[in-house]
PDB file of C-alpha atoms and ligand atoms in Angstrom:
ATOM      1  CA  MET A   1       0.000   0.000   0.000  1.00 44.00           C
ATOM      2  CA  PHE A   2       1.062   3.585  -0.579  1.00 48.00           C
ATOM      3  CA  SER A   3       1.537   5.776   2.439  1.00 50.00           C
ATOM      4  CA  THR A   4      -0.126   9.176   2.513  1.00 47.00           C
ATOM      5  CA  GLN A   5       3.294  10.697   1.871  1.00 50.00           C
ATOM      6  CA  ASN A   6       3.825   8.569  -1.235  1.00 46.00           C
ATOM      7  CA  LEU A   7       0.417   9.506  -2.564  1.00 41.00           C
ATOM      8  CA  LEU A   8       1.217  13.161  -1.980  1.00 42.00           C
ATOM      9  CA  ALA A   9       4.519  12.769  -3.837  1.00 46.00           C
ATOM     10  CA  ILE A  10       2.764  11.031  -6.737  1.00 39.00           C
ATOM     11  CA  ALA A  11       0.126  13.779  -6.864  1.00 42.00           C
ATOM     12  CA  MET A  12       2.823  16.459  -6.912  1.00 42.00           C
ATOM     13  CA  VAL A  13       4.665  14.755  -9.758  1.00 38.00           C
ATOM     14  CA  ALA A  14       1.396  14.619 -11.710  1.00 40.00           C
ATOM     15  CA  VAL A  15       0.697  18.317 -11.099  1.00 39.00           C
ATOM     16  CA  THR A  16       4.271  19.247 -12.033  1.00 39.00           C
ATOM     17  CA  ALA A  17       4.046  17.208 -15.236  1.00 39.00           C
ATOM     18  CA  ALA A  18       0.759  18.897 -16.116  1.00 40.00           C
ATOM     19  CA  VAL A  19       2.165  22.382 -15.522  1.00 45.00           C
ATOM     20  CA  TYR A  20       5.407  21.837 -17.395  1.00 46.00           C
ATOM     21  CA  GLY A  21       3.635  19.813 -20.072  1.00 41.00           C
ATOM     22  CA  GLY A  22       1.576  22.911 -20.779  1.00 42.00           C
ATOM     23  CA  VAL A  23       4.650  25.120 -20.920  1.00 46.00           C
ATOM     24  CA  SER A  24       6.616  22.794 -23.169  1.00 43.00           C
ATOM     25  CA  ALA A  25       3.655  22.403 -25.530  1.00 39.00           C
ATOM     26  CA  GLN A  26       3.502  26.172 -25.784  1.00 52.00           C
ATOM     27  CA  THR A  27       7.244  26.534 -26.280  1.00 57.00           C
ATOM     28  CA  SER A  28       7.771  23.541 -28.573  1.00 76.00           C
ATOM     29  CA  ASN A  29       8.496  25.828 -31.509  1.00 92.00           C
ATOM     30  CA  CYS A  30      10.280  28.400 -29.447  1.00 95.00           C
ATOM     31  CA  ALA A  31      13.211  30.309 -30.917  1.00 95.00           C
ATOM     32  CA  ARG A  32      14.359  31.723 -27.565  1.00 96.00           C
ATOM     33  CA  THR A  33      13.422  31.204 -23.942  1.00 96.00           C
ATOM     34  CA  TYR A  34      13.897  33.300 -20.813  1.00 97.00           C
ATOM     35  CA  THR A  35      13.669  32.432 -17.127  1.00 97.00           C
ATOM     36  CA  VAL A  36      11.962  35.092 -15.002  1.00 97.00           C
ATOM     37  CA  ILE A  37      14.058  36.639 -12.212  1.00 98.00           C
ATOM     38  CA  SER A  38      13.050  38.756  -9.237  1.00 97.00           C
ATOM     39  CA  GLY A  39      12.118  42.317 -10.214  1.00 97.00           C
ATOM     40  CA  ASP A  40      11.136  41.454 -13.780  1.00 98.00           C
ATOM     41  CA  THR A  41       8.190  43.024 -15.509  1.00 98.00           C
ATOM     42  CA  CYS A  42       7.149  42.167 -19.047  1.00 98.00           C
ATOM     43  CA  ASP A  43       8.630  45.408 -20.404  1.00 97.00           C
ATOM     44  CA  ILE A  44      11.883  44.932 -18.459  1.00 98.00           C
ATOM     45  CA  ILE A  45      12.209  41.452 -19.975  1.00 98.00           C
ATOM     46  CA  SER A  46      11.318  42.798 -23.410  1.00 98.00           C
ATOM     47  CA  ALA A  47      13.918  45.567 -23.203  1.00 98.00           C
ATOM     48  CA  LYS A  48      16.774  43.363 -22.059  1.00 98.00           C
ATOM     49  CA  GLU A  49      15.985  40.449 -24.387  1.00 98.00           C
ATOM     50  CA  ASN A  50      15.141  42.399 -27.547  1.00 98.00           C
ATOM     51  CA  VAL A  51      11.586  41.163 -27.825  1.00 98.00           C
ATOM     52  CA  SER A  52       8.657  43.478 -28.464  1.00 98.00           C
ATOM     53  CA  THR A  53       5.978  44.076 -25.860  1.00 98.00           C
ATOM     54  CA  PHE A  54       3.420  42.680 -28.319  1.00 97.00           C
ATOM     55  CA  GLN A  55       5.413  39.552 -29.190  1.00 97.00           C
ATOM     56  CA  LEU A  56       6.169  38.655 -25.565  1.00 97.00           C
ATOM     57  CA  ALA A  57       2.513  39.066 -24.578  1.00 97.00           C
ATOM     58  CA  THR A  58       1.158  37.162 -27.567  1.00 95.00           C
ATOM     59  CA  VAL A  59       3.519  34.203 -27.368  1.00 95.00           C
ATOM     60  CA  ASN A  60       2.866  33.831 -23.615  1.00 96.00           C
ATOM     61  CA  SER A  61      -0.843  34.660 -23.563  1.00 95.00           C
ATOM     62  CA  ALA A  62      -1.682  31.258 -22.106  1.00 95.00           C
ATOM     63  CA  ILE A  63       0.413  31.822 -18.981  1.00 95.00           C
ATOM     64  CA  VAL A  64       0.935  35.577 -18.589  1.00 97.00           C
ATOM     65  CA  ASP A  65      -2.188  37.660 -18.072  1.00 96.00           C
ATOM     66  CA  PRO A  66      -2.765  40.853 -20.118  1.00 94.00           C
ATOM     67  CA  ALA A  67      -1.720  43.126 -17.228  1.00 95.00           C
ATOM     68  CA  CYS A  68       1.439  41.023 -16.795  1.00 97.00           C
ATOM     69  CA  ASP A  69       1.001  40.903 -13.034  1.00 96.00           C
ATOM     70  CA  ASN A  70       1.347  37.143 -12.608  1.00 96.00           C
ATOM     71  CA  LEU A  71       4.989  36.521 -13.525  1.00 97.00           C
ATOM     72  CA  ALA A  72       6.619  33.947 -11.254  1.00 97.00           C
ATOM     73  CA  VAL A  73      10.347  33.818 -10.498  1.00 97.00           C
ATOM     74  CA  GLY A  74      11.779  30.755 -12.228  1.00 97.00           C
ATOM     75  CA  GLU A  75       8.971  30.618 -14.765  1.00 96.00           C
ATOM     76  CA  VAL A  76      10.190  29.961 -18.302  1.00 96.00           C
ATOM     77  CA  LEU A  77       8.822  32.221 -21.020  1.00 97.00           C
ATOM     78  CA  CYS A  78       9.105  31.757 -24.749  1.00 97.00           C
ATOM     79  CA  LEU A  79      10.373  34.964 -26.341  1.00 97.00           C
ATOM     80  CA  GLY A  80       9.503  34.172 -29.939  1.00 96.00           C
ATOM     81  CA  ILE A  81       8.254  31.447 -32.244  1.00 94.00           C
ATOM     82  CA  VAL A  82      10.644  30.145 -34.897  1.00 93.00           C
ATOM     83  CA  GLY A  83      10.057  32.125 -38.103  1.00 91.00           C
ATOM     84  CA  GLN A  84       8.059  34.822 -36.253  1.00 94.00           C
ATOM     85  CA  ASP A  85      10.743  36.098 -33.928  1.00 96.00           C
ATOM     86  CA  CYS A  86      11.502  39.787 -34.285  1.00 97.00           C
ATOM     87  CA  ASN A  87      14.720  40.369 -32.362  1.00 97.00           C
ATOM     88  CA  ILE A  88      15.465  43.919 -33.491  1.00 98.00           C
ATOM     89  CA  THR A  89      13.723  46.268 -31.109  1.00 98.00           C
ATOM     90  CA  ASP A  90      13.568  49.795 -29.776  1.00 98.00           C
ATOM     91  CA  VAL A  91      12.439  50.996 -26.360  1.00 98.00           C
ATOM     92  CA  VAL A  92       9.993  53.923 -26.569  1.00 98.00           C
ATOM     93  CA  GLN A  93      11.400  57.048 -24.899  1.00 97.00           C
ATOM     94  CA  SER A  94       9.498  59.923 -23.347  1.00 97.00           C
ATOM     95  CA  GLY A  95       8.441  62.257 -26.175  1.00 96.00           C
ATOM     96  CA  ASP A  96       8.792  59.581 -28.847  1.00 97.00           C
ATOM     97  CA  SER A  97       6.429  59.361 -31.781  1.00 97.00           C
ATOM     98  CA  CYS A  98       6.112  56.826 -34.551  1.00 97.00           C
ATOM     99  CA  GLY A  99       7.664  59.414 -36.884  1.00 97.00           C
ATOM    100  CA  LEU A 100      10.737  59.776 -34.689  1.00 98.00           C
ATOM    101  CA  ILE A 101      11.051  56.001 -34.391  1.00 98.00           C
ATOM    102  CA  THR A 102      10.732  55.372 -38.130  1.00 98.00           C
ATOM    103  CA  ASP A 103      13.214  58.183 -38.838  1.00 97.00           C
ATOM    104  CA  ALA A 104      15.706  56.755 -36.347  1.00 97.00           C
ATOM    105  CA  THR A 105      15.353  53.164 -37.528  1.00 97.00           C
ATOM    106  CA  GLY A 106      14.799  53.806 -41.236  1.00 97.00           C
ATOM    107  CA  ILE A 107      11.774  51.532 -41.525  1.00 97.00           C
ATOM    108  CA  PRO A 108       8.442  52.450 -43.161  1.00 97.00           C
ATOM    109  CA  LEU A 109       5.556  53.345 -40.848  1.00 97.00           C
ATOM    110  CA  SER A 110       3.551  50.499 -42.409  1.00 96.00           C
ATOM    111  CA  THR A 111       6.194  48.001 -41.293  1.00 97.00           C
ATOM    112  CA  LEU A 112       6.288  49.436 -37.776  1.00 97.00           C
ATOM    113  CA  LEU A 113       2.488  49.174 -37.523  1.00 96.00           C
ATOM    114  CA  THR A 114       2.330  45.677 -39.014  1.00 96.00           C
ATOM    115  CA  ASN A 115       5.042  44.377 -36.706  1.00 97.00           C
ATOM    116  CA  ASN A 116       3.460  45.993 -33.645  1.00 97.00           C
ATOM    117  CA  PRO A 117      -0.297  45.344 -33.964  1.00 96.00           C
ATOM    118  CA  ASN A 118      -0.826  46.842 -30.505  1.00 96.00           C
ATOM    119  CA  ILE A 119      -0.083  50.340 -31.862  1.00 97.00           C
ATOM    120  CA  ASN A 120      -3.240  52.153 -32.934  1.00 95.00           C
ATOM    121  CA  THR A 121      -3.477  53.678 -36.417  1.00 91.00           C
ATOM    122  CA  ASP A 122      -2.694  57.254 -35.308  1.00 94.00           C
ATOM    123  CA  CYS A 123       0.109  55.985 -33.073  1.00 96.00           C
ATOM    124  CA  SER A 124      -1.244  57.762 -30.009  1.00 97.00           C
ATOM    125  CA  ASN A 125      -0.980  54.823 -27.600  1.00 97.00           C
ATOM    126  CA  ILE A 126       2.755  54.143 -27.429  1.00 98.00           C
ATOM    127  CA  TYR A 127       4.266  54.710 -23.977  1.00 98.00           C
ATOM    128  CA  PRO A 128       7.769  55.146 -22.539  1.00 98.00           C
ATOM    129  CA  GLY A 129       9.257  51.755 -21.736  1.00 98.00           C
ATOM    130  CA  GLU A 130       7.188  49.931 -24.327  1.00 98.00           C
ATOM    131  CA  VAL A 131       9.345  47.796 -26.607  1.00 98.00           C
ATOM    132  CA  LEU A 132       8.632  47.881 -30.328  1.00 98.00           C
ATOM    133  CA  CYS A 133       9.787  45.604 -33.103  1.00 98.00           C
ATOM    134  CA  THR A 134      11.835  47.848 -35.404  1.00 98.00           C
ATOM    135  CA  SER A 135      13.006  45.217 -37.856  1.00 98.00           C
ATOM    136  CA  SER A 136      12.702  46.017 -41.552  1.00 97.00           C
ATOM    137  CA  GLN A 137      11.524  42.435 -42.013  1.00 97.00           C
ATOM    138  CA  VAL A 138       7.729  42.091 -41.904  1.00 96.00           C
ATOM    139  CA  PHE A 139       6.545  39.427 -39.486  1.00 94.00           C
ATOM    140  CA  ALA A 140       3.343  37.542 -40.179  1.00 80.00           C
ATOM    141  CA  TYR A 141       2.084  37.271 -36.612  1.00 82.00           C
ATOM    142  CA  GLY A 142      -0.924  35.081 -36.211  1.00 65.00           C
ATOM    143  CA  THR A 143      -0.976  33.722 -39.715  1.00 60.00           C
ATOM    144  CA  SER A 144       0.699  30.407 -39.033  1.00 49.00           C
TER     145      SER A 144
HETATM  146  C1  NAG B   1      19.904  43.286 -28.025  1.00 89.04           C
HETATM  147  O1  NAG B   1      20.236  44.112 -29.134  1.00 89.04           O
HETATM  148  C2  NAG B   1      21.346  44.946 -28.878  1.00 89.04           C
HETATM  149  C3  NAG B   1      21.485  45.894 -30.054  1.00 89.04           C
HETATM  150  O2  NAG B   1      21.471  45.199 -31.268  1.00 89.04           O
HETATM  151  C4  NAG B   1      22.569  44.062 -28.656  1.00 89.04           C
HETATM  152  O3  NAG B   1      23.687  44.857 -28.386  1.00 89.04           O
HETATM  153  C5  NAG B   1      22.318  43.127 -27.496  1.00 89.04           C
HETATM  154  O4  NAG B   1      23.388  42.243 -27.345  1.00 89.04           O
HETATM  155  C6  NAG B   1      21.042  42.349 -27.703  1.00 89.04           C
HETATM  156  N1  NAG B   1      20.740  41.591 -26.494  1.00 89.04           N
HETATM  157  C7  NAG B   1      20.344  40.315 -26.548  1.00 89.04           C
HETATM  158  C8  NAG B   1      20.048  39.679 -25.239  1.00 89.04           C
HETATM  159  O5  NAG B   1      20.234  39.687 -27.604  1.00 89.04           O
HETATM  160  C1  NAG B   2      17.783  37.253 -34.775  1.00 89.04           C
HETATM  161  O1  NAG B   2      16.958  36.465 -35.600  1.00 89.04           O
HETATM  162  C2  NAG B   2      17.602  36.002 -36.771  1.00 89.04           C
HETATM  163  C3  NAG B   2      16.584  35.222 -37.557  1.00 89.04           C
HETATM  164  O2  NAG B   2      15.429  35.948 -37.746  1.00 89.04           O
HETATM  165  C4  NAG B   2      18.780  35.143 -36.393  1.00 89.04           C
HETATM  166  O3  NAG B   2      19.464  34.772 -37.559  1.00 89.04           O
HETATM  167  C5  NAG B   2      19.720  35.892 -35.477  1.00 89.04           C
HETATM  168  O4  NAG B   2      20.726  35.033 -35.007  1.00 89.04           O
HETATM  169  C6  NAG B   2      18.964  36.447 -34.292  1.00 89.04           C
HETATM  170  N1  NAG B   2      19.843  37.246 -33.474  1.00 89.04           N
HETATM  171  C7  NAG B   2      19.850  37.156 -32.153  1.00 89.04           C
HETATM  172  C8  NAG B   2      20.799  38.075 -31.448  1.00 89.04           C
HETATM  173  O5  NAG B   2      19.126  36.381 -31.541  1.00 89.04           O
END
């Protein structure tokens, strides 16, 4: 017979497998991963790992809530999906505009907007600390 302790251990292994099974399914096609450390926020991670705010949120939408207030130290995030991983980024500064960003990076506004679907059409909702994909390559998010 199993002792209560053994049953507890078995239950914990099952829960752990379920949790990490979910993560590995999500990250099976992952180009880059990152392990959360103390003090991280989504935009801090985005800035230091060259991943856009939009891409980080979208790729991890199953485990990170939209407000990004449920990060756990030690949690493994996928930073980008193979073939859809923009790794050329720019952190929005105070006073920035899409015009300043496209001038500085030399990319068309249409590319900036396509690669950052969270920016509204008049570009009035960018904020300091937000991380934008500023690659000249157009990424087809959500189409594969
Ligand atoms: C992020 O990009 C900058 C500028 O290209 C580069 O210097 C830095 O090494 C990159 N960091 C990572 C983690 O890839
Ligand atoms: C950025 O992504 C390209 C492929 O899109 C890859 O060749 C390159 O090594 C990546 N650079 C970094 C610093 O991850």
